[in-house]
CSV table of C-alpha atoms in Angstrom, one decimal:
chain,number,residue,atom,x,y,z
A,19,MET,CA,206.3,45.1,111.8
A,20,CYS,CA,205.6,46.6,108.4
A,21,GLU,CA,207.4,48.8,106.0
A,22,VAL,CA,204.2,50.6,104.9
A,23,PRO,CA,203.8,54.0,106.5
A,24,GLY,CA,200.6,54.3,108.6
A,25,TRP,CA,200.0,50.6,108.7
A,26,GLY,CA,199.1,50.6,112.4
A,27,PHE,CA,200.6,50.2,115.8
A,28,GLN,CA,204.0,48.5,115.5
A,29,LEU,CA,205.0,46.1,118.3
A,30,PRO,CA,208.4,46.8,119.9
A,31,PRO,CA,211.1,44.4,118.7
A,32,GLU,CA,211.9,43.0,122.1
A,33,ARG,CA,208.3,41.9,122.6
A,34,VAL,CA,208.1,40.4,119.1
A,35,LEU,CA,211.3,38.4,119.6
A,36,GLU,CA,210.4,37.3,123.2
A,37,GLU,CA,207.0,36.1,122.1
A,38,LEU,CA,208.4,34.3,119.0
A,39,ALA,CA,210.9,32.5,121.2
A,40,GLY,CA,208.3,31.7,123.8
A,41,LEU,CA,206.1,30.1,121.2
A,42,GLY,CA,209.0,27.8,120.2
A,43,PHE,CA,210.2,29.4,117.0
A,44,ALA,CA,213.9,29.0,116.2
A,45,ALA,CA,214.4,31.6,113.5
A,46,VAL,CA,213.0,34.9,112.2
A,47,GLU,CA,213.2,37.1,109.1
A,48,ARG,CA,214.8,40.6,109.5
A,49,GLY,CA,211.7,42.7,109.0
A,50,PRO,CA,211.5,46.2,107.5
A,51,ASP,CA,214.4,48.7,107.7
A,52,GLY,CA,214.7,50.1,111.2
A,53,PHE,CA,212.8,47.3,113.0
A,54,LEU,CA,215.9,45.3,114.0
A,55,PRO,CA,219.4,46.8,114.5
A,56,ASP,CA,221.3,47.7,111.4
A,57,ASP,CA,224.6,46.8,112.9
A,58,PRO,CA,225.1,43.0,112.3
A,59,ARG,CA,226.9,42.6,115.6
A,60,ASP,CA,224.1,44.2,117.6
A,61,LEU,CA,221.6,42.1,115.6
A,62,ARG,CA,223.4,38.9,116.3
A,63,VAL,CA,223.6,39.7,120.0
A,64,LEU,CA,219.9,40.6,120.1
A,65,LEU,CA,218.8,37.4,118.4
A,66,ALA,CA,221.1,35.2,120.4
A,67,ARG,CA,219.5,36.6,123.6
A,68,HIS,CA,216.2,35.3,122.4
A,69,ARG,CA,217.7,32.0,121.1
A,70,LEU,CA,216.8,32.9,117.5
A,71,ARG,CA,218.7,32.8,114.2
A,72,LEU,CA,218.2,35.0,111.2
A,73,VAL,CA,217.2,33.3,107.9
A,74,ALA,CA,216.0,35.9,105.4
A,75,SER,CA,215.2,39.5,104.7
A,76,PHE,CA,212.3,40.9,102.6
A,77,VAL,CA,213.4,43.6,100.2
A,78,PRO,CA,210.9,45.5,97.9
A,79,ALA,CA,212.5,47.1,94.9
A,80,VAL,CA,211.3,48.7,91.7
A,81,LEU,CA,212.7,46.4,89.0
A,82,HIS,CA,210.9,47.3,85.8
A,83,ARG,CA,212.2,50.8,85.4
A,84,PRO,CA,215.8,51.1,83.9
A,85,ASP,CA,216.0,54.7,85.1
A,86,ARG,CA,215.8,53.4,88.7
A,87,LEU,CA,218.0,50.4,88.4
A,88,ALA,CA,221.1,52.0,90.0
A,89,PRO,CA,219.5,53.3,93.2
A,90,GLU,CA,217.3,50.2,93.6
A,91,MET,CA,220.3,47.9,93.3
A,92,GLU,CA,222.2,50.0,95.8
A,93,ALA,CA,219.3,49.4,98.3
A,94,VAL,CA,219.4,45.6,97.5
A,95,THR,CA,223.2,45.6,98.1
A,96,ARG,CA,222.8,47.3,101.5
A,97,ALA,CA,220.2,44.7,102.5
A,98,ALA,CA,222.3,41.8,101.2
A,99,ARG,CA,225.4,43.1,103.1
A,100,ALA,CA,223.5,43.4,106.3
A,101,LEU,CA,221.7,40.1,106.0
A,102,SER,CA,224.9,38.2,105.1
A,103,ALA,CA,226.9,39.8,108.0
A,104,ALA,CA,224.2,38.8,110.4
A,105,GLY,CA,224.1,35.1,109.3
A,106,GLY,CA,221.1,35.1,107.0
A,107,GLU,CA,220.5,32.8,104.0
A,108,VAL,CA,217.9,34.1,101.6
A,109,LEU,CA,217.3,37.6,100.1
A,110,VAL,CA,213.5,37.8,99.4
A,111,LEU,CA,212.9,40.3,96.6
A,112,ALA,CA,209.5,41.8,95.8
A,113,ALA,CA,208.9,43.7,92.5
A,114,ALA,CA,207.4,46.9,93.8
A,115,THR,CA,205.2,49.1,91.6
A,116,GLY,CA,207.0,52.3,92.7
A,117,GLU,CA,203.9,53.6,94.6
A,118,ALA,CA,203.6,53.5,98.4
A,119,GLY,CA,201.7,50.6,99.9
A,120,TYR,CA,200.2,47.6,98.3
A,121,GLU,CA,196.8,48.8,97.3
A,122,ARG,CA,197.1,47.9,93.6
A,123,GLY,CA,199.5,46.2,91.2
A,124,ARG,CA,200.1,46.9,87.6
A,125,SER,CA,200.7,45.0,84.3
A,126,LEU,CA,204.0,45.3,82.6
A,127,SER,CA,204.7,45.9,78.9
A,128,GLU,CA,207.2,43.7,77.1
A,129,PRO,CA,210.0,46.2,77.5
A,130,GLU,CA,209.3,46.5,81.2
A,131,TRP,CA,209.4,42.7,81.6
A,132,ARG,CA,212.8,42.7,79.9
A,133,ALA,CA,214.0,45.5,82.2
A,134,LEU,CA,212.7,43.5,85.2
A,135,ALA,CA,214.6,40.4,84.0
A,136,ARG,CA,217.8,42.4,83.8
A,137,ALA,CA,217.2,43.8,87.3
A,138,VAL,CA,216.5,40.4,88.8
A,139,ALA,CA,219.8,39.1,87.2
A,140,ALA,CA,221.6,42.0,88.8
A,141,ALA,CA,220.0,41.2,92.2
A,142,GLN,CA,221.0,37.6,91.8
A,143,ARG,CA,224.6,38.6,91.3
A,144,ILE,CA,224.5,40.8,94.4
A,145,ALA,CA,223.0,38.0,96.5
A,146,SER,CA,225.6,35.5,95.2
A,147,ALA,CA,228.5,38.0,96.0
A,148,HIS,CA,227.2,38.0,99.6
A,149,ASP,CA,226.8,34.2,99.8
A,150,LEU,CA,223.0,34.4,99.8
A,151,ALA,CA,220.3,32.8,97.8
A,152,LEU,CA,217.8,35.1,96.0
A,153,ALA,CA,214.1,34.3,95.9
A,154,VAL,CA,211.5,36.5,94.1
A,155,HIS,CA,208.4,37.0,96.1
A,156,PRO,CA,204.9,37.2,94.4
A,157,HIS,CA,203.1,39.9,96.5
A,158,TYR,CA,199.7,41.5,96.2
A,159,GLY,CA,200.0,45.1,95.0
A,160,THR,CA,203.2,44.6,93.1
A,161,VAL,CA,204.0,43.8,89.5
A,162,ILE,CA,204.2,40.1,90.2
A,163,GLU,CA,201.2,39.0,92.1
A,164,ASP,CA,199.1,36.4,90.2
A,165,ASP,CA,199.7,33.1,88.6
A,166,ALA,CA,200.2,34.5,85.1
A,167,GLN,CA,202.8,37.0,86.3
A,168,VAL,CA,204.6,34.2,88.2
A,169,ALA,CA,204.7,32.1,85.0
A,170,ARG,CA,206.1,35.1,83.1
A,171,LEU,CA,208.8,35.7,85.7
A,172,LEU,CA,209.9,32.1,85.4
A,173,GLU,CA,210.1,32.5,81.6
A,174,VAL,CA,212.2,35.6,81.6
A,175,SER,CA,214.4,34.7,84.5
A,176,ASP,CA,216.1,31.7,86.1
A,177,ALA,CA,215.5,33.2,89.6
A,178,ALA,CA,214.2,31.0,92.4
A,179,LEU,CA,210.8,31.7,93.9
A,180,CYS,CA,209.6,32.6,97.3
A,181,LEU,CA,206.2,30.9,97.3
A,182,ASP,CA,203.8,33.1,99.3
A,183,VAL,CA,200.6,31.1,99.7
A,184,GLY,CA,198.6,34.0,101.1
A,185,HIS,CA,199.5,36.6,98.6
A,186,LEU,CA,198.8,34.3,95.7
A,187,ALA,CA,195.4,33.5,97.1
A,188,VAL,CA,194.5,37.2,97.5
A,189,ALA,CA,195.5,37.7,93.9
A,190,GLY,CA,193.2,34.9,92.8
A,191,ALA,CA,195.7,32.2,92.2
A,192,ASP,CA,195.4,28.6,93.4
A,193,ALA,CA,198.6,28.4,95.4
A,194,LEU,CA,198.5,24.6,95.3
A,195,GLU,CA,198.4,24.6,91.5
A,196,THR,CA,201.2,27.2,91.5
A,197,ALA,CA,203.2,25.0,93.7
A,198,ARG,CA,202.7,22.0,91.5
A,199,ARG,CA,204.0,23.9,88.5
A,200,THR,CA,206.9,25.7,90.2
A,201,HIS,CA,208.1,23.5,93.0
A,202,ALA,CA,211.5,22.9,91.4
A,203,ARG,CA,212.1,26.7,91.5
A,204,VAL,CA,210.9,27.2,95.1
A,205,ARG,CA,213.7,28.3,97.4
A,206,HIS,CA,211.7,29.9,100.3
A,207,VAL,CA,208.1,29.7,101.5
A,208,HIS,CA,205.8,32.2,103.3
A,209,LEU,CA,202.7,30.6,104.8
A,210,LYS,CA,199.7,32.8,105.5
A,211,ASP,CA,196.0,31.9,105.3
A,212,VAL,CA,193.3,34.0,103.7
A,213,GLU,CA,189.7,34.7,104.3
A,214,ALA,CA,188.2,34.0,100.8
A,215,THR,CA,185.3,36.5,100.9
A,216,LEU,CA,187.5,39.5,101.9
A,217,ALA,CA,190.1,38.4,99.3
A,218,ALA,CA,187.4,38.4,96.6
A,219,ARG,CA,186.2,41.9,97.6
A,220,VAL,CA,189.8,43.2,97.3
A,221,ARG,CA,190.2,41.7,93.8
A,222,ALA,CA,186.9,43.1,92.7
A,223,GLY,CA,187.9,46.6,93.9
A,224,GLU,CA,185.1,46.7,96.5
A,225,MET,CA,187.6,47.0,99.4
A,226,GLY,CA,191.1,48.3,99.7
A,227,TYR,CA,193.9,45.9,100.7
A,228,HIS,CA,194.8,47.8,103.9
A,229,ALA,CA,191.1,47.9,104.9
A,230,ALA,CA,190.8,44.2,104.2
A,231,VAL,CA,193.8,43.3,106.4
A,232,LYS,CA,192.3,45.4,109.2
A,233,ALA,CA,189.0,43.5,108.8
A,234,GLY,CA,190.7,40.1,109.1
A,235,LEU,CA,191.9,39.2,105.6
A,236,TYR,CA,194.6,37.0,107.1
A,237,ARG,CA,193.6,34.2,109.4
A,238,PRO,CA,195.6,31.7,111.6
A,239,LEU,CA,196.9,28.9,109.5
A,240,GLY,CA,194.2,26.3,108.8
A,241,GLN,CA,191.3,28.7,109.3
A,242,GLY,CA,191.3,30.2,105.7
A,243,ALA,CA,191.2,29.1,102.1
A,244,SER,CA,194.9,28.9,101.2
A,245,ARG,CA,195.1,25.1,101.2
A,246,ILE,CA,198.1,25.2,103.5
A,247,ALA,CA,198.2,21.5,104.4
A,248,GLU,CA,198.1,20.5,100.7
A,249,VAL,CA,200.8,22.9,99.7
A,250,VAL,CA,203.1,21.8,102.5
A,251,GLU,CA,202.5,18.1,101.6
A,252,LEU,CA,203.2,18.7,98.0
A,253,LEU,CA,206.5,20.6,98.7
A,254,GLU,CA,207.6,18.0,101.2
A,255,SER,CA,206.9,15.1,98.8
A,256,ASN,CA,209.0,16.9,96.1
A,257,GLY,CA,212.0,17.3,98.4
A,258,TYR,CA,211.7,20.9,99.5
A,259,GLY,CA,214.5,21.6,102.0
A,260,GLY,CA,214.2,25.3,102.7
A,261,TRP,CA,212.4,27.4,105.4
A,262,TYR,CA,208.7,27.8,106.0
A,263,VAL,CA,208.1,31.3,107.4
A,264,LEU,CA,204.8,31.7,109.3
A,265,GLU,CA,203.3,35.1,108.6
A,266,HIS,CA,200.1,36.7,110.0
A,267,ASP,CA,199.4,40.2,108.8
A,268,VAL,CA,197.3,42.4,111.0
A,269,VAL,CA,196.5,46.1,111.6
A,270,LEU,CA,196.8,46.8,115.3
A,271,GLY,CA,195.0,49.8,116.8
A,272,GLY,CA,197.2,49.7,119.9
A,273,GLU,CA,199.4,47.4,121.9
A,274,PRO,CA,197.6,44.1,122.7
A,275,ARG,CA,197.8,42.6,126.2
A,276,PRO,CA,200.3,39.7,126.7
A,277,GLY,CA,198.8,36.5,125.3
A,278,GLU,CA,196.5,38.4,122.9
A,279,GLY,CA,196.7,39.6,119.4
A,280,PRO,CA,199.6,38.2,117.2
A,281,TRP,CA,200.7,35.9,120.0
A,282,ARG,CA,197.4,34.1,120.2
A,283,ASP,CA,197.1,33.8,116.4
A,284,GLY,CA,200.8,32.6,116.2
A,285,GLN,CA,200.0,29.9,118.7
A,286,ARG,CA,197.0,28.7,116.7
A,287,SER,CA,199.1,28.7,113.5
A,288,LEU,CA,202.0,26.9,115.1
A,289,ASP,CA,199.6,24.3,116.5
A,290,PHE,CA,198.2,23.7,113.0
A,291,LEU,CA,201.7,23.3,111.5
A,292,ARG,CA,202.6,20.8,114.3
A,293,SER,CA,199.5,18.8,113.5
A,294,LEU,CA,200.7,18.4,110.0
A,295,ALA,CA,203.9,16.7,111.2
A,296,ALA,CA,202.1,14.5,113.7
């Protein structure tokens, strides 16, 4: 499930939820618009059928352009309303560039950083009005992707952070060091592991982001260079009490057979996480 047009074959929701529940997951994020039902009652019924609960929703929005503030906050409000009505907890906000896809980010000027801070504050008010927490998500191909941009965000805003270990690694950050500096601000965590050589090629401009994902940029947890075990250990030792969301981005050429594709990698990742708690 991906919000980027042309990303690849999209698995049907029933299969995704059935496989998640079968692997032993207890909760799920909402996914992109249109993937799960918009009506909160229908969504609750669907998730209950699979013994899952809703915890968060990922919302990309252009935050650095004052001329787009009103429509972008309208979209954030719609997402917050739907998430809250369906029983969710965390609105995960990514600072989009305004271009389609995640092929490249951009640096912001000082006026743009000030505009972004105002937009994040507006999104915080929206989330609070719907009894949600807001967490800003560093994401490759946005205006907040690397360690310096995360630090700048935390300077200009008091927003909480969604620590995405994989996207930080693709951008060249050491997610463990980022976690050490920011753990007091971390409200939500996305775990994904990264193949270091492909990530380096993306950063060097030798390979596009979509092409790298298709080539296996993201690996089952424990099989990449994201230092997952160390990040989890650090967060736990500092009293982190939020959700860990397991993510594994792939580009599918068609529908995989049962027990293959995302299911198999999800099993490997879940086995790795369980080994950390053993």
